[in-house]
Short mmCIF file of C-alpha atoms in Angstrom, two decimals:
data_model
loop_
_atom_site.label_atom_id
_atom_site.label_comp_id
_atom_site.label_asym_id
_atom_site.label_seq_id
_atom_site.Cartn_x
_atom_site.Cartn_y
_atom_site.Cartn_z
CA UNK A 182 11.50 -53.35 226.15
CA UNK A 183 13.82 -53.94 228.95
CA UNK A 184 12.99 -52.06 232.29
CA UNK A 185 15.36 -51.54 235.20
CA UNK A 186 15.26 -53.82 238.10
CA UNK A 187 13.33 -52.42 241.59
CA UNK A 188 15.23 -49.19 242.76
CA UNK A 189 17.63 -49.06 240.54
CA UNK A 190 15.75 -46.57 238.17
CA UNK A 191 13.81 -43.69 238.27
CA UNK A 192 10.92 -41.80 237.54
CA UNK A 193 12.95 -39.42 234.70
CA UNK A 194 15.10 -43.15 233.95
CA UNK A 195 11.53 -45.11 233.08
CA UNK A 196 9.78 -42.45 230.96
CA UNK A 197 12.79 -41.99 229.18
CA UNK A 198 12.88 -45.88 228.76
CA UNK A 199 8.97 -46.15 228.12
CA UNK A 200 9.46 -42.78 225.39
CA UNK A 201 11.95 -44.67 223.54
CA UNK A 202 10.04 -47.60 223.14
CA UNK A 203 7.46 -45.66 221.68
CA UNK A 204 9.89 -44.40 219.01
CA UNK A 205 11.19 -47.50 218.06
CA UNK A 206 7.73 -48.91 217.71
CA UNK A 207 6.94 -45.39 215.13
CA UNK A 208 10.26 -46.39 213.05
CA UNK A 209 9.01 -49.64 212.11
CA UNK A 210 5.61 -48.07 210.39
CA UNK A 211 6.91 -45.16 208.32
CA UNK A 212 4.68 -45.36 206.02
CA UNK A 213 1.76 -45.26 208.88
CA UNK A 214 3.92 -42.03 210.27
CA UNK A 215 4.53 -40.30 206.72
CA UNK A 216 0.44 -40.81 206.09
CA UNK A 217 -0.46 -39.27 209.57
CA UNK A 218 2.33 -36.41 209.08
CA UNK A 219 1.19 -36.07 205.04
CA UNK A 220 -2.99 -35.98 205.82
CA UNK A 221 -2.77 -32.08 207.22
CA UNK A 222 -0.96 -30.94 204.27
CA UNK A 223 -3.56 -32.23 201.75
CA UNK A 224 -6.11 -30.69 203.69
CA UNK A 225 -3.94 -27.38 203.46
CA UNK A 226 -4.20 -28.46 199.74
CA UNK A 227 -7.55 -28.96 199.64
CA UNK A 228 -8.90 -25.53 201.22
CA UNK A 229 -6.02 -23.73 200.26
CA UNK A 230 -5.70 -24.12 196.66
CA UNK A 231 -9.50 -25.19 195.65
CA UNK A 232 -11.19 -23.36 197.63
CA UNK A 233 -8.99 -20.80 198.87
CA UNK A 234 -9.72 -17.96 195.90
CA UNK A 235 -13.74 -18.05 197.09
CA UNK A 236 -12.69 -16.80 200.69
CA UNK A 237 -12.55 -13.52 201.23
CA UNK A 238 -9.67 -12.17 204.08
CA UNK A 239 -9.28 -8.83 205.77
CA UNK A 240 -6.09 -7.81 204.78
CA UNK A 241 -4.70 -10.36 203.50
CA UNK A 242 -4.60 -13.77 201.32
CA UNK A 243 -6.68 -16.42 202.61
CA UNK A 244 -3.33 -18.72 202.78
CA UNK A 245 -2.23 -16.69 205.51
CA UNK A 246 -5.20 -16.78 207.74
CA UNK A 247 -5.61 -20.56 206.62
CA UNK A 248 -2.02 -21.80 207.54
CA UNK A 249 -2.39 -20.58 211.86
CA UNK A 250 -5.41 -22.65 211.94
CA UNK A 251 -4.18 -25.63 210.35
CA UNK A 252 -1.13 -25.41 212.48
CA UNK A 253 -4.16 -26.04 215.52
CA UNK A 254 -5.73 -28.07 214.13
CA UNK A 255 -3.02 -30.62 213.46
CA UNK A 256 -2.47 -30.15 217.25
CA UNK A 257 -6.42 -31.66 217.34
CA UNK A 258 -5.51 -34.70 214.80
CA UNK A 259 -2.59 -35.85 217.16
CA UNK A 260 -5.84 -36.42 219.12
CA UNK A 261 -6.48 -39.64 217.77
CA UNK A 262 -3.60 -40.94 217.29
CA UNK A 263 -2.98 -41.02 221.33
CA UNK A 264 -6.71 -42.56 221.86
CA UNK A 265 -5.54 -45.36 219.34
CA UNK A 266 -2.24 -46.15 220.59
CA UNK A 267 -3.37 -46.40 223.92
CA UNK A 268 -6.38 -48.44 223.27
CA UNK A 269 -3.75 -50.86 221.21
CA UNK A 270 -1.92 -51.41 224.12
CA UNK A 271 -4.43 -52.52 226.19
CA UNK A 272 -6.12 -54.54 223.66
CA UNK A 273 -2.22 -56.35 223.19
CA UNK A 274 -1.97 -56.81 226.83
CA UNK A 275 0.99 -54.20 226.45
CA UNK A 276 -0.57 -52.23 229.34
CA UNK A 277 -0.12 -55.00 231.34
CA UNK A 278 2.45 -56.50 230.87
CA UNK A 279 4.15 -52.63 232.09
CA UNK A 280 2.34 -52.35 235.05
CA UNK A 281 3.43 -56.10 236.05
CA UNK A 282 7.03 -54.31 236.06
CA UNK A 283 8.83 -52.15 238.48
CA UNK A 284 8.03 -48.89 236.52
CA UNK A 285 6.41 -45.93 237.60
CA UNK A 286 2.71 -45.40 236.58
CA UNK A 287 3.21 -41.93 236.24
CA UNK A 288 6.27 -42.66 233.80
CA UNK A 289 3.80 -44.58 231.79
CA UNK A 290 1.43 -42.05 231.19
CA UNK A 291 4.66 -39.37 230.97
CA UNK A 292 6.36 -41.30 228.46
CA UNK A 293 3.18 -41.56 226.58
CA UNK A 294 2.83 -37.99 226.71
CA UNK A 295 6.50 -36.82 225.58
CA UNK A 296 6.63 -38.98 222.47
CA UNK A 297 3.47 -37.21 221.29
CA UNK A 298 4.57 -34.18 222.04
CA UNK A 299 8.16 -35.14 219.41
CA UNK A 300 5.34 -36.27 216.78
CA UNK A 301 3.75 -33.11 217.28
CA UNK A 302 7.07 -31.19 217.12
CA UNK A 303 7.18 -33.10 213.49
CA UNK A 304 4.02 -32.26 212.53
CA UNK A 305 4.54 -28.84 213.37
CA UNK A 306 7.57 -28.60 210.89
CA UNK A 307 5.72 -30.45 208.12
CA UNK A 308 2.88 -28.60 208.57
CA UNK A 309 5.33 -25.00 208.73
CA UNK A 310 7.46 -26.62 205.35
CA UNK A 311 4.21 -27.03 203.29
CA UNK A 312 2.60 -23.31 204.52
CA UNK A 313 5.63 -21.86 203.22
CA UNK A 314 5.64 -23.72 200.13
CA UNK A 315 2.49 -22.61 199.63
CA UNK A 316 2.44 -18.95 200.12
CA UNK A 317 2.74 -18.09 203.96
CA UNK A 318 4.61 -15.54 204.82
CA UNK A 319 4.47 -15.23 208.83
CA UNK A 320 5.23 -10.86 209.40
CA UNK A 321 6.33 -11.00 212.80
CA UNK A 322 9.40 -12.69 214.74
CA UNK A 323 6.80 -13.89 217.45
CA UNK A 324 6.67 -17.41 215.55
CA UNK A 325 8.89 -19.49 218.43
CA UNK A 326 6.08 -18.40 220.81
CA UNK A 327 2.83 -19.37 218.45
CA UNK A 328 5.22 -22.67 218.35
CA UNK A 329 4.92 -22.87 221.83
CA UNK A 330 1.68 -22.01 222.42
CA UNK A 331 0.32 -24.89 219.45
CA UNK A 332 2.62 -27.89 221.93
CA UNK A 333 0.81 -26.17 225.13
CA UNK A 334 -2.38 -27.33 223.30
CA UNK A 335 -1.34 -30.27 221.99
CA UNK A 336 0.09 -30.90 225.49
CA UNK A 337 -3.51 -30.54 227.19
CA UNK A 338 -5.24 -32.64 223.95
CA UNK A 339 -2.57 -35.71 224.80
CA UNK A 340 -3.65 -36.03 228.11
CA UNK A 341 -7.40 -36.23 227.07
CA UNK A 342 -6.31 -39.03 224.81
CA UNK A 343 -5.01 -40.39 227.30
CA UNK A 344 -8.05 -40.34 229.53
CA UNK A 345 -10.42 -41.62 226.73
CA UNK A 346 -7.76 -44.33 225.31
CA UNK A 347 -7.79 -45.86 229.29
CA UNK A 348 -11.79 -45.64 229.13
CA UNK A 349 -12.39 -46.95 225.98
CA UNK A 350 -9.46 -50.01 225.96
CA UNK A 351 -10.46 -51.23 222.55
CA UNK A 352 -9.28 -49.62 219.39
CA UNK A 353 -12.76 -50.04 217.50
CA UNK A 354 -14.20 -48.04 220.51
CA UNK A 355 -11.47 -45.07 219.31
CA UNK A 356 -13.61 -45.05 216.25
CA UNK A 357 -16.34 -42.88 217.91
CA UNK A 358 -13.29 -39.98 218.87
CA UNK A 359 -11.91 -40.03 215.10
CA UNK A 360 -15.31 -39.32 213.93
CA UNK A 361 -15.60 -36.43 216.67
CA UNK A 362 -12.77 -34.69 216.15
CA UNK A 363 -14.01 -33.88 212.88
CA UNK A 364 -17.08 -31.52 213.58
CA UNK A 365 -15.11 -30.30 216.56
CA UNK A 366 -12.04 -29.04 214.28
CA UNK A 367 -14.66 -27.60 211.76
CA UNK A 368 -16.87 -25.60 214.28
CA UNK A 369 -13.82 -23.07 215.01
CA UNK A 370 -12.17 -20.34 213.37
CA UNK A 371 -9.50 -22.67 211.66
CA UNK A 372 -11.45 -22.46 207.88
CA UNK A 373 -13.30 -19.29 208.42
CA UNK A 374 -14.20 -16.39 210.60
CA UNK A 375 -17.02 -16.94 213.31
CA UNK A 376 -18.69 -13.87 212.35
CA UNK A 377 -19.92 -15.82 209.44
CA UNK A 378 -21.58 -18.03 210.88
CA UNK A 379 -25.13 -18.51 212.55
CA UNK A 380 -25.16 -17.10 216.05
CA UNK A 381 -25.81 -19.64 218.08
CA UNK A 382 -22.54 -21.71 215.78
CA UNK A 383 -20.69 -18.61 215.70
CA UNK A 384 -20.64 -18.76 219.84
CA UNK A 385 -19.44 -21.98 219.77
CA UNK A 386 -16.88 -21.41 217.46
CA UNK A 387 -15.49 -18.39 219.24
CA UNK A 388 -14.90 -20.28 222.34
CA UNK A 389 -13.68 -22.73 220.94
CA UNK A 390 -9.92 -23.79 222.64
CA UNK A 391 -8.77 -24.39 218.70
CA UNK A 392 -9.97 -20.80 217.49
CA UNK A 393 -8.18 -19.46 220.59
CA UNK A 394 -4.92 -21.08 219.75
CA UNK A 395 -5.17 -20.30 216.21
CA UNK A 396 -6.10 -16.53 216.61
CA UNK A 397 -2.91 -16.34 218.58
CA UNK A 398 -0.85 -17.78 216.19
CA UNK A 399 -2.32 -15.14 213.49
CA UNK A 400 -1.53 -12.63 216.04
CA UNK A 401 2.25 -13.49 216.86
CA UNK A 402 2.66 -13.97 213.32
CA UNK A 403 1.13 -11.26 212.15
CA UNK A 404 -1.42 -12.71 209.77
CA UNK A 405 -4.88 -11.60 209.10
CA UNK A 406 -7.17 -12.08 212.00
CA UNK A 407 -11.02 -12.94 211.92
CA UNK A 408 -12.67 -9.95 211.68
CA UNK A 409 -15.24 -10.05 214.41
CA UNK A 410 -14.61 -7.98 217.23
CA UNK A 411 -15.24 -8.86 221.30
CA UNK A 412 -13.53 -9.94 224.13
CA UNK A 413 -11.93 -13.24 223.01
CA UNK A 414 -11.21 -12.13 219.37
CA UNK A 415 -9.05 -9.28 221.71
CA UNK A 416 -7.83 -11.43 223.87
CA UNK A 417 -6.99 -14.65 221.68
CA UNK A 418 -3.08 -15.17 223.64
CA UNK A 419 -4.53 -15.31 226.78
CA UNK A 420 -7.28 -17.74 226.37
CA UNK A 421 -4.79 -19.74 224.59
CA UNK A 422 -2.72 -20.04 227.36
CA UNK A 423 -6.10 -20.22 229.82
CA UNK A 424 -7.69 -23.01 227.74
CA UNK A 425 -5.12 -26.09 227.67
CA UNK A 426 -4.72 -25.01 231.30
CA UNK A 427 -7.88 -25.73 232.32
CA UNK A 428 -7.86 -29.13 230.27
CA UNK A 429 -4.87 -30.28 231.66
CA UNK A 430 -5.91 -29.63 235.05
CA UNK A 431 -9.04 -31.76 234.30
CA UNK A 432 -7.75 -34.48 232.50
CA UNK A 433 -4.09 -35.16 233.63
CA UNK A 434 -5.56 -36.46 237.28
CA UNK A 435 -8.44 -37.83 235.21
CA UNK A 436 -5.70 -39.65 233.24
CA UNK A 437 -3.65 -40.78 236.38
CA UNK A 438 -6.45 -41.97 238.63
CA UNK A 439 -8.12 -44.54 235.56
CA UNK A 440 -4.34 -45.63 234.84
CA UNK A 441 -4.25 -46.50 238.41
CA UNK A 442 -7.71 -48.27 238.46
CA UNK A 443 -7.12 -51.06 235.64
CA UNK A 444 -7.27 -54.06 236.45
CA UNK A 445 -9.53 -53.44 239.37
#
């Protein structure tokens, strides 16, 4: 990776330099990328098309409601896959070798962030290819906004990889966030409605930042909704916008400040 010399770059110059090294570093493991793009779809598969015909949708196929919350929820997988890469680099002595250079820490942690935001932007379309293959049929034109309301999450859910990749620094350490994103993506509204679960679950799930984002995606697509009623189920755009918010605003300076204490 070359690096401009002291004052002759830029904060915009480095993360552009530190994005594209990133890049380069995905094209030589396609098969790694194709596996992480491939794994939503055959869980799409999975719940779709074996288990899709025992779930029962208010107006409308189960496909339809399934496809929104998948969308989310490969926002939530992209999870990982920043806690690992960052714990690889420190465990290579990648993370130091950068900060030993005239770069900007901020780029760093930018550059970081923009390349997962381009995976996500590939997930999305994979994800969007493999919906429609299947059977969904989004009813409304609102589709560019659920788009951009699925990269505000995954923007907030990069920087909290970010945070726990710094924290942890060891890529067997990321082990304990895989296995955690699991019952987190499961106790929302991406598979089923809250209102079918246990109370005290079915709170969870409705607050849930995923079931917010993927309500709103049903909405500005126009595909059936969970049918529970109440203030978030009414108000699903808004927290989806209010949730990665408040994340970001938590975890970006969380982020920043244990980039800046390494090595300390």
């Amino acid at each position: 990776m070359t690096v401009t010399a002291p004052g002759s770059g830029s904060w915009p110059t480095h993360t552009a330099v530190l994005t594209r090294r990133i890049l380069v570093h995905w094209k030589q493991r396609p098969v790694s990328i194709a596996v992480t793009l491939l794994f939503p779809v055959l869980i799409v598969v999975m719940f779709g098309q074996l288990f899709g015909g025992a779930m029962a949708i208010r107006d409308g196929a189960y496909i339809d409601f399934l496809i929104p919350g998948m969308l989310a929820m490969t926002m939530l997988f992209g999870l990982e896959s920043t806690v690992l890469a960052v714990t690889s680099d420190a465990s290579k002595g990648v993370t130091e070798r950068i900060r030993a250079m005239p770069v900007s820490g901020l780029a760093v942690l930018t550059g970081r962030c923009l390349a997962d935001l381009i995976s996500a932007v590939a997930g999305l379309v994979v994800m969007m290819g493999a919906g429609l293959a299947l059977g969904w049929r989004p009813q409304q034109a609102s589709v560019l906004g659920a788009v951009g309301l699925l990269l505000w999450l995954r923007f907030a859910f990069v920087w909290i990889g970010i945070y726990l990749g710094l924290l942890l620094k060891t890529p067997e350490s990321a082990v304990s966030v895989q296995v955690l994103v699991w019952p987190a993506g499961f106790l929302s509204g991406v598979f089923v409605s809250p209102d079918t679960m246990p109370a005290w679950l079915s709170a969870i799930a409705t607050w849930n930042p995923l079931t917010a984002t993927a309500s709103a995606v049903r909405e500005l697509a126009g595909n059936p909704a969970w049918a529970a009623n109440g203030w978030a189920a009414e108000h699903s755009v808004l927290l989806a916008l209010a949730w990665p918010a408040a994340l970001t605003a938590i975890f970006l300076p969380l982020a920043t400040r244990r980039y800046r204490m390494l090595g300390r």
